[in-house]
Short mmCIF file of C-alpha atoms and ligand atoms in Angstrom, two decimals:
data_model
loop_
_atom_site.label_atom_id
_atom_site.label_comp_id
_atom_site.label_asym_id
_atom_site.label_seq_id
_atom_site.Cartn_x
_atom_site.Cartn_y
_atom_site.Cartn_z
CA MET A 1 9.08 1.48 -0.44
CA ILE A 2 9.10 2.34 3.24
CA LYS A 3 11.72 4.59 4.81
CA THR A 4 14.47 2.47 6.42
CA ARG A 5 14.82 2.89 10.18
CA SER A 6 16.45 1.05 13.06
CA PHE A 7 15.73 0.52 16.75
CA LYS A 8 17.05 -1.43 19.71
CA ALA A 9 14.97 -4.52 20.63
CA LYS A 10 14.13 -5.31 24.27
CA ASP A 11 17.03 -7.81 24.38
CA GLY A 12 19.50 -5.16 23.18
CA ARG A 13 19.87 -6.37 19.58
CA MET A 14 19.74 -3.77 16.81
CA VAL A 15 16.87 -4.21 14.35
CA ILE A 16 16.61 -2.61 10.90
CA LEU A 17 13.13 -2.15 9.40
CA ARG A 18 13.15 -1.74 5.61
CA SER A 19 11.45 -2.87 2.41
CA VAL A 20 12.32 -6.29 1.01
CA ARG A 21 15.08 -6.66 -1.63
CA TRP A 22 15.83 -9.29 -4.26
CA ASP A 23 18.92 -10.46 -2.33
CA ASP A 24 16.70 -11.39 0.66
CA LEU A 25 15.51 -14.47 -1.25
CA ASP A 26 17.53 -17.07 0.72
CA ASP A 27 16.62 -15.53 4.08
CA LEU A 28 12.93 -15.45 3.10
CA ILE A 29 12.99 -19.15 2.16
CA GLU A 30 14.53 -20.00 5.54
CA PHE A 31 12.03 -17.71 7.28
CA ILE A 32 8.86 -19.15 5.73
CA ASP A 33 10.11 -22.75 6.02
CA SER A 34 10.81 -22.20 9.72
CA LEU A 35 7.22 -21.00 10.30
CA ALA A 36 5.82 -23.97 8.33
CA ASP A 37 8.04 -26.42 10.26
CA GLU A 38 6.98 -25.15 13.69
CA GLY A 39 3.27 -25.24 12.72
CA ALA A 40 2.74 -21.53 13.46
CA ASP A 41 -0.83 -20.17 13.48
CA ILE A 42 -0.62 -18.96 9.86
CA LEU A 43 -2.42 -20.19 6.74
CA ARG A 44 0.68 -21.62 5.05
CA THR A 45 1.53 -25.18 6.07
CA GLU A 46 4.01 -26.27 3.36
CA ARG A 47 7.69 -25.51 2.86
CA VAL A 48 8.46 -23.54 -0.34
CA THR A 49 10.67 -24.43 -3.27
CA ARG A 50 13.27 -21.90 -4.40
CA ASP A 51 11.36 -21.37 -7.67
CA GLU A 52 8.06 -20.72 -5.86
CA GLU A 53 9.67 -18.22 -3.51
CA ALA A 54 11.52 -16.49 -6.37
CA ASP A 55 8.21 -16.12 -8.28
CA TRP A 56 6.51 -14.83 -5.14
CA LEU A 57 9.31 -12.32 -4.45
CA GLY A 58 9.36 -11.11 -8.06
CA ARG A 59 5.61 -10.42 -7.94
CA ARG A 60 5.95 -8.77 -4.54
CA LEU A 61 8.71 -6.39 -5.65
CA ALA A 62 6.57 -5.39 -8.69
CA ARG A 63 3.54 -4.72 -6.47
CA ILE A 64 5.62 -2.65 -4.03
CA ASP A 65 6.96 -0.65 -6.99
CA LYS A 66 3.41 0.06 -8.21
CA GLY A 67 2.26 1.12 -4.73
CA GLU A 68 -0.19 -1.80 -4.45
CA LEU A 69 1.54 -3.23 -1.39
CA ILE A 70 3.33 -1.72 1.59
CA ASP A 71 5.88 -4.06 3.16
CA ALA A 72 8.43 -4.18 5.96
CA VAL A 73 11.06 -6.79 6.78
CA ALA A 74 13.08 -6.80 10.00
CA GLU A 75 16.80 -7.50 9.74
CA VAL A 76 18.93 -8.61 12.71
CA ASP A 77 22.66 -9.34 12.36
CA GLY A 78 22.33 -9.12 8.57
CA ARG A 79 19.53 -11.69 8.28
CA VAL A 80 15.80 -11.18 7.63
CA VAL A 81 13.87 -12.44 10.68
CA ALA A 82 10.39 -10.99 10.06
CA ASN A 83 8.14 -10.14 7.17
CA SER A 84 4.96 -8.05 7.06
CA GLU A 85 2.63 -6.29 4.67
CA VAL A 86 -0.41 -4.18 4.02
CA GLN A 87 -2.14 -5.15 0.78
CA LYS A 88 -4.26 -2.36 -0.63
CA ARG A 89 -7.72 -3.33 -1.82
CA THR A 90 -9.11 -1.89 -5.07
CA GLY A 91 -12.17 -0.04 -6.40
CA MET A 92 -14.74 0.96 -3.77
CA MET A 93 -12.57 -0.67 -1.10
CA SER A 94 -9.34 1.06 -2.07
CA HIS A 95 -9.32 2.81 1.34
CA ILE A 96 -8.86 -0.59 3.05
CA GLY A 97 -5.60 -2.49 3.60
CA ASP A 98 -5.17 -6.12 4.67
CA PHE A 99 -2.43 -6.54 7.27
CA GLY A 100 -0.21 -9.59 7.79
CA ILE A 101 2.91 -10.28 9.89
CA GLY A 102 5.27 -13.12 10.83
CA ILE A 103 8.36 -13.16 13.04
CA LYS A 104 10.84 -16.01 13.22
CA SER A 105 11.03 -18.04 16.42
CA GLY A 106 13.87 -16.69 18.57
CA TYR A 107 13.02 -13.07 17.70
CA ARG A 108 9.54 -12.84 19.27
CA GLY A 109 8.50 -11.03 22.43
CA ILE A 110 11.22 -8.37 22.09
CA GLY A 111 9.13 -5.63 20.50
CA ILE A 112 9.72 -6.26 16.79
CA GLY A 113 6.00 -6.84 16.11
CA THR A 114 5.11 -3.61 17.88
CA GLU A 115 7.64 -1.56 15.89
CA ILE A 116 6.61 -3.15 12.58
CA MET A 117 2.96 -2.35 13.26
CA LYS A 118 3.72 1.26 14.24
CA THR A 119 5.66 1.66 10.98
CA LEU A 120 3.04 0.04 8.75
CA ILE A 121 0.20 1.99 10.38
CA GLU A 122 2.06 5.24 9.70
CA GLU A 123 2.98 4.25 6.13
CA SER A 124 -0.61 3.14 5.44
CA ARG A 125 -1.94 6.48 6.64
CA SER A 126 0.56 8.34 4.45
CA ALA A 127 -0.54 6.21 1.48
CA GLY A 128 -4.13 7.41 2.02
CA LEU A 129 -5.57 4.24 3.56
CA ARG A 130 -8.37 4.71 6.14
CA ILE A 131 -8.94 1.21 7.53
CA LEU A 132 -6.72 -1.80 8.31
CA VAL A 133 -8.15 -5.31 8.54
CA LEU A 134 -6.55 -8.53 9.76
CA ASP A 135 -7.49 -12.10 10.68
CA HIS A 136 -6.01 -14.30 13.40
CA PHE A 137 -6.54 -17.82 14.71
CA ALA A 138 -8.46 -17.69 18.03
CA THR A 139 -5.63 -19.75 19.58
CA ASN A 140 -2.95 -17.17 18.71
CA LYS A 141 -2.59 -15.34 22.03
CA PRO A 142 0.62 -13.41 21.22
CA ALA A 143 -0.93 -12.10 17.99
CA ARG A 144 -4.14 -11.11 19.79
CA ALA A 145 -2.14 -9.25 22.47
CA LEU A 146 -0.12 -7.37 19.84
CA TYR A 147 -3.19 -6.38 17.81
CA GLU A 148 -5.15 -5.19 20.85
CA LYS A 149 -2.11 -3.20 21.99
CA MET A 150 -2.02 -1.53 18.57
CA GLY A 151 -5.68 -0.49 18.75
CA PHE A 152 -7.39 -3.20 16.68
CA LYS A 153 -10.90 -4.31 17.75
CA GLU A 154 -12.60 -7.64 17.11
CA GLU A 155 -15.39 -7.09 14.55
CA GLY A 156 -16.16 -10.60 13.39
CA ARG A 157 -15.57 -14.28 13.78
CA ILE A 158 -15.98 -17.35 11.58
CA PRO A 159 -16.65 -20.21 14.01
CA LYS A 160 -14.47 -23.19 13.00
CA GLY A 161 -13.01 -21.06 10.18
CA ILE A 162 -9.68 -22.90 10.41
CA CYS A 163 -9.02 -26.63 10.42
CA LYS A 164 -5.50 -27.18 11.82
CA ASN A 165 -4.29 -30.78 12.04
CA GLY A 166 -7.90 -31.99 12.13
CA LYS A 167 -8.93 -29.56 14.92
CA TYR A 168 -11.35 -26.68 14.30
CA ILE A 169 -10.37 -23.17 15.45
CA ASP A 170 -12.36 -19.93 15.14
CA LEU A 171 -11.00 -17.31 12.76
CA ILE A 172 -11.23 -13.80 14.21
CA ARG A 173 -11.37 -10.59 12.21
CA MET A 174 -10.01 -7.37 13.71
CA VAL A 175 -10.25 -3.83 12.35
CA ARG A 176 -8.59 -0.48 13.06
CA GLU A 177 -9.45 2.92 11.65
CA LEU A 178 -6.43 5.05 10.79
C1 COA B 201 2.30 -12.66 16.72
C2 COA B 201 3.66 -12.00 16.56
C3 COA B 201 3.67 -11.23 15.24
C4 COA B 201 3.88 -11.01 17.73
O1 COA B 201 5.07 -10.27 17.49
P1 COA B 201 6.16 -9.97 18.64
O2 COA B 201 7.30 -9.27 18.03
O3 COA B 201 6.43 -11.23 19.35
O4 COA B 201 5.34 -8.97 19.56
P2 COA B 201 5.94 -7.90 20.58
O5 COA B 201 7.21 -8.41 21.17
O6 COA B 201 5.98 -6.57 19.93
O7 COA B 201 4.83 -7.92 21.71
C5 COA B 201 3.62 -7.19 21.60
C6 COA B 201 2.71 -7.47 22.78
O8 COA B 201 2.24 -8.81 22.68
C7 COA B 201 2.24 -9.42 23.97
N1 COA B 201 2.98 -10.66 23.83
C8 COA B 201 4.18 -10.88 23.26
N2 COA B 201 4.49 -12.18 23.32
C9 COA B 201 3.47 -12.79 23.97
C10 COA B 201 3.20 -14.13 24.33
N3 COA B 201 4.06 -15.11 24.05
N4 COA B 201 2.02 -14.40 24.96
C11 COA B 201 1.14 -13.42 25.24
N5 COA B 201 1.35 -12.13 24.91
C12 COA B 201 2.49 -11.82 24.28
C13 COA B 201 2.82 -8.45 24.94
O9 COA B 201 1.73 -7.93 25.68
C14 COA B 201 3.43 -7.37 24.10
O10 COA B 201 3.16 -6.11 24.64
P3 COA B 201 4.26 -5.38 25.60
O11 COA B 201 5.48 -5.23 24.75
O12 COA B 201 3.62 -4.07 25.90
O13 COA B 201 4.47 -6.27 26.75
C15 COA B 201 4.79 -13.07 16.60
O14 COA B 201 4.68 -13.79 17.79
C16 COA B 201 4.76 -14.05 15.42
O15 COA B 201 5.19 -13.73 14.33
N6 COA B 201 4.27 -15.26 15.64
C17 COA B 201 4.28 -16.33 14.61
C18 COA B 201 3.52 -16.00 13.34
C19 COA B 201 2.16 -15.40 13.65
O16 COA B 201 1.46 -15.87 14.53
N7 COA B 201 1.79 -14.37 12.90
C20 COA B 201 0.52 -13.68 13.09
C21 COA B 201 -0.54 -14.40 12.37
S1 COA B 201 -2.13 -13.62 12.63
#
């Protein structure tokens, strides 16, 4: 579990960064459904059922407990508005972590992504990881700007790696050494 901390966003709202809890289930359903509904540049396209999300959260809490996954959610006014993770690889790649992040519409562009990444980079380093890896859709300009700002470099690309609503988009891989 990460150490809980808080900061003031650029719009003045207070944001708490902490690990996820079982009682976040309803907020997480609303969060992931909102990203699916808006057609965000993420792999998931479908809304979740309560059972699916409960299974997912149960597995996630177990993996956090075992140190296999480092996570951070952002809470504003008592509601979870962002989720993020670093999944540790295993065996000869156990020094690598796969990074992912999503922030609810209405809470973007106010520095939450930046603070989450700073926190997860620090926590990943403390957990002994040496390299972080992430993928983003070539169309996702805000994500690209955040990742470049945080020191990630493009190291690969799958041309037409994503097919979104019948349109092909390149999938870009970025890497950062810790
Ligand atoms: C991508 C995402 C995580 C960025 O998080 P964020 O909290 O909005 O980012 P921040 O406010 O910390 O901004 C970081 C930098 O990105 C840039 N940025 C922010 N919003 C931007 C926008 N709409 N267009 C272009 N650049 C933008 C700024 O340069 C900013 O740096 P600055 O603070 O020094 O000006 C967020 O937009 C999001 O969750 N989007 C939907 C889901 C998603 O795309 N997830 C990532 C999948 S790879």
